[in-house]
């Protein structure tokens, strides 16, 4: 039995899909913020607003631009807002997953040296977009199952 003065777990009573959406939103916010932190983002002096000329690398691996970081920040903020409801959380996971899968396809199709690479995405980022997109879609579909049956 829990002590009567025990701190309440903020996740208690929250639908699993809301917790999952919140976790992805926080992850995206973290990625967006870290993309602006010198040291965590290598070659920070080479960070550009947009385009393939940005030489900055988050964790020394993922090519980023200021626009790329801002996209993560905006998606994260939208995710936290939508995660307040079950329907919003599912919409965020499904919509965000679709967006990341489109970014994955874009990363496969675009010449990384061309101006079409507006977000400054390299192969590591392209495959991360696939991972994020697939995970968000799958969790949006399956984490919301129980709530839909009620």
mmCIF file of C-alpha atoms in Angstrom:
data_model
loop_
_atom_site.group_PDB
_atom_site.id
_atom_site.type_symbol
_atom_site.label_atom_id
_atom_site.label_comp_id
_atom_site.label_asym_id
_atom_site.label_seq_id
_atom_site.Cartn_x
_atom_site.Cartn_y
_atom_site.Cartn_z
ATOM 1 C CA UNK A 1 0.000 0.000 0.000
ATOM 2 C CA UNK A 2 1.192 3.462 -0.826
ATOM 3 C CA UNK A 3 1.731 5.960 1.910
ATOM 4 C CA UNK A 4 -1.005 8.569 2.073
ATOM 5 C CA UNK A 5 1.544 11.335 1.638
ATOM 6 C CA UNK A 6 3.262 9.681 -1.287
ATOM 7 C CA UNK A 7 3.697 11.877 -4.298
ATOM 8 C CA UNK A 8 1.140 11.248 -7.031
ATOM 9 C CA UNK A 9 2.586 9.901 -10.277
ATOM 10 C CA UNK A 10 1.653 12.373 -13.054
ATOM 11 C CA UNK A 11 1.179 9.441 -15.448
ATOM 12 C CA UNK A 12 -1.494 7.834 -13.249
ATOM 13 C CA UNK A 13 -4.822 7.839 -14.996
ATOM 14 C CA UNK A 14 -3.425 9.052 -18.312
ATOM 15 C CA UNK A 15 -4.210 7.014 -21.372
ATOM 16 C CA UNK A 16 -1.161 5.205 -22.781
ATOM 17 C CA UNK A 17 -1.469 7.011 -26.114
ATOM 18 C CA UNK A 18 -1.249 10.357 -24.297
ATOM 19 C CA UNK A 19 1.901 9.274 -22.442
ATOM 20 C CA UNK A 20 3.501 8.017 -25.670
ATOM 21 C CA UNK A 21 2.629 11.209 -27.555
ATOM 22 C CA UNK A 22 4.016 13.321 -24.720
ATOM 23 C CA UNK A 23 7.243 11.304 -24.720
ATOM 24 C CA UNK A 24 7.712 11.793 -28.477
ATOM 25 C CA UNK A 25 6.923 15.500 -28.137
ATOM 26 C CA UNK A 26 9.555 15.891 -25.416
ATOM 27 C CA UNK A 27 12.064 13.947 -27.537
ATOM 28 C CA UNK A 28 11.454 16.275 -30.489
ATOM 29 C CA UNK A 29 11.784 19.354 -28.267
ATOM 30 C CA UNK A 30 15.040 17.963 -26.899
ATOM 31 C CA UNK A 31 16.402 17.304 -30.403
ATOM 32 C CA UNK A 32 15.444 20.823 -31.464
ATOM 33 C CA UNK A 33 17.093 22.470 -28.468
ATOM 34 C CA UNK A 34 20.241 20.328 -28.607
ATOM 35 C CA UNK A 35 20.684 21.283 -32.261
ATOM 36 C CA UNK A 36 21.425 24.818 -31.034
ATOM 37 C CA UNK A 37 23.910 23.807 -28.316
ATOM 38 C CA UNK A 38 27.598 24.133 -29.254
ATOM 39 C CA UNK A 39 29.544 21.071 -28.198
ATOM 40 C CA UNK A 40 26.552 18.768 -28.489
ATOM 41 C CA UNK A 41 26.269 20.034 -32.050
ATOM 42 C CA UNK A 42 29.704 19.755 -33.634
ATOM 43 C CA UNK A 43 30.925 22.315 -36.173
ATOM 44 C CA UNK A 44 28.417 24.718 -34.637
ATOM 45 C CA UNK A 45 30.066 27.670 -36.403
ATOM 46 C CA UNK A 46 28.960 26.060 -39.695
ATOM 47 C CA UNK A 47 25.266 26.060 -38.682
ATOM 48 C CA UNK A 48 23.237 27.782 -41.408
ATOM 49 C CA UNK A 49 19.569 28.748 -41.438
ATOM 50 C CA UNK A 50 18.735 26.223 -44.174
ATOM 51 C CA UNK A 51 20.165 24.265 -47.050
ATOM 52 C CA UNK A 52 22.904 21.763 -47.687
ATOM 53 C CA UNK A 53 25.636 24.262 -46.757
ATOM 54 C CA UNK A 54 25.009 23.761 -43.066
ATOM 55 C CA UNK A 55 27.927 21.778 -41.721
ATOM 56 C CA UNK A 56 26.661 21.433 -38.159
ATOM 57 C CA UNK A 57 26.128 17.896 -36.845
ATOM 58 C CA UNK A 58 23.967 17.021 -33.849
ATOM 59 C CA UNK A 59 25.929 14.511 -31.736
ATOM 60 C CA UNK A 60 28.544 14.633 -34.511
ATOM 61 C CA UNK A 61 26.275 12.474 -36.673
ATOM 62 C CA UNK A 62 23.040 14.146 -37.810
ATOM 63 C CA UNK A 63 23.401 17.136 -40.139
ATOM 64 C CA UNK A 64 21.195 19.989 -38.925
ATOM 65 C CA UNK A 65 20.303 23.529 -39.865
ATOM 66 C CA UNK A 66 18.464 26.169 -37.858
ATOM 67 C CA UNK A 67 15.332 25.415 -39.896
ATOM 68 C CA UNK A 68 15.683 21.687 -39.175
ATOM 69 C CA UNK A 69 15.969 22.432 -35.436
ATOM 70 C CA UNK A 70 12.958 24.754 -35.591
ATOM 71 C CA UNK A 71 10.874 22.036 -37.286
ATOM 72 C CA UNK A 72 11.648 19.697 -34.380
ATOM 73 C CA UNK A 73 10.774 22.413 -31.856
ATOM 74 C CA UNK A 74 7.466 23.241 -33.538
ATOM 75 C CA UNK A 75 6.470 19.575 -33.887
ATOM 76 C CA UNK A 76 7.374 18.984 -30.243
ATOM 77 C CA UNK A 77 5.286 21.943 -29.075
ATOM 78 C CA UNK A 78 2.353 20.824 -31.214
ATOM 79 C CA UNK A 79 2.740 17.311 -29.801
ATOM 80 C CA UNK A 80 2.613 18.510 -26.194
ATOM 81 C CA UNK A 81 -0.489 20.536 -26.958
ATOM 82 C CA UNK A 82 -2.249 17.682 -28.754
ATOM 83 C CA UNK A 83 -1.266 15.112 -26.106
ATOM 84 C CA UNK A 84 -3.789 16.698 -23.732
ATOM 85 C CA UNK A 85 -6.520 14.503 -25.219
ATOM 86 C CA UNK A 86 -6.608 10.933 -26.486
ATOM 87 C CA UNK A 87 -7.826 12.015 -29.919
ATOM 88 C CA UNK A 88 -5.182 14.736 -30.130
ATOM 89 C CA UNK A 89 -2.430 12.359 -29.050
ATOM 90 C CA UNK A 90 -3.412 9.847 -31.730
ATOM 91 C CA UNK A 91 -3.582 12.626 -34.333
ATOM 92 C CA UNK A 92 -0.102 13.818 -33.357
ATOM 93 C CA UNK A 93 1.405 10.324 -33.520
ATOM 94 C CA UNK A 94 -0.265 9.447 -36.819
ATOM 95 C CA UNK A 95 0.255 12.849 -38.448
ATOM 96 C CA UNK A 96 3.784 13.267 -37.123
ATOM 97 C CA UNK A 97 4.630 9.728 -38.204
ATOM 98 C CA UNK A 98 3.375 10.490 -41.701
ATOM 99 C CA UNK A 99 5.437 13.708 -41.798
ATOM 100 C CA UNK A 100 8.599 11.848 -40.803
ATOM 101 C CA UNK A 101 7.995 9.148 -43.410
ATOM 102 C CA UNK A 102 7.630 11.855 -46.058
ATOM 103 C CA UNK A 103 10.918 13.374 -44.823
ATOM 104 C CA UNK A 104 12.506 9.918 -45.084
ATOM 105 C CA UNK A 105 11.352 9.585 -48.707
ATOM 106 C CA UNK A 106 12.520 13.131 -49.412
ATOM 107 C CA UNK A 107 15.927 12.282 -47.954
ATOM 108 C CA UNK A 108 16.182 9.247 -50.229
ATOM 109 C CA UNK A 109 15.131 11.139 -53.346
ATOM 110 C CA UNK A 110 16.925 14.477 -53.051
ATOM 111 C CA UNK A 111 20.508 15.198 -54.062
ATOM 112 C CA UNK A 112 22.044 16.153 -50.715
ATOM 113 C CA UNK A 113 24.193 18.868 -52.334
ATOM 114 C CA UNK A 114 21.270 20.586 -54.062
ATOM 115 C CA UNK A 115 19.145 23.440 -52.759
ATOM 116 C CA UNK A 116 16.251 20.960 -52.570
ATOM 117 C CA UNK A 117 17.909 19.677 -49.382
ATOM 118 C CA UNK A 118 16.439 22.651 -47.534
ATOM 119 C CA UNK A 119 16.474 21.021 -44.066
ATOM 120 C CA UNK A 120 20.097 19.872 -44.442
ATOM 121 C CA UNK A 121 19.538 16.136 -44.054
ATOM 122 C CA UNK A 122 22.314 13.574 -44.385
ATOM 123 C CA UNK A 123 21.964 9.751 -44.579
ATOM 124 C CA UNK A 124 21.948 9.370 -40.770
ATOM 125 C CA UNK A 125 19.095 11.880 -40.505
ATOM 126 C CA UNK A 126 17.211 10.216 -43.327
ATOM 127 C CA UNK A 127 17.233 6.860 -41.531
ATOM 128 C CA UNK A 128 16.376 8.494 -38.206
ATOM 129 C CA UNK A 129 13.306 9.964 -39.922
ATOM 130 C CA UNK A 130 12.282 6.446 -40.993
ATOM 131 C CA UNK A 131 12.688 5.168 -37.432
ATOM 132 C CA UNK A 132 10.723 8.072 -35.927
ATOM 133 C CA UNK A 133 7.986 7.875 -38.551
ATOM 134 C CA UNK A 134 7.481 4.118 -38.258
ATOM 135 C CA UNK A 135 7.515 4.206 -34.451
ATOM 136 C CA UNK A 136 5.074 7.108 -34.248
ATOM 137 C CA UNK A 137 2.671 5.527 -36.736
ATOM 138 C CA UNK A 138 2.775 2.129 -35.047
ATOM 139 C CA UNK A 139 2.294 3.584 -31.582
ATOM 140 C CA UNK A 140 -0.476 5.869 -32.800
ATOM 141 C CA UNK A 141 -2.299 2.860 -34.187
ATOM 142 C CA UNK A 142 -1.725 0.431 -31.334
ATOM 143 C CA UNK A 143 -1.447 2.592 -28.197
ATOM 144 C CA UNK A 144 -4.868 4.046 -28.948
ATOM 145 C CA UNK A 145 -6.585 0.705 -29.490
ATOM 146 C CA UNK A 146 -7.876 0.203 -25.959
ATOM 147 C CA UNK A 147 -9.254 3.742 -25.718
ATOM 148 C CA UNK A 148 -11.207 3.348 -28.962
ATOM 149 C CA UNK A 149 -12.960 0.208 -27.688
ATOM 150 C CA UNK A 150 -14.338 1.961 -24.601
#
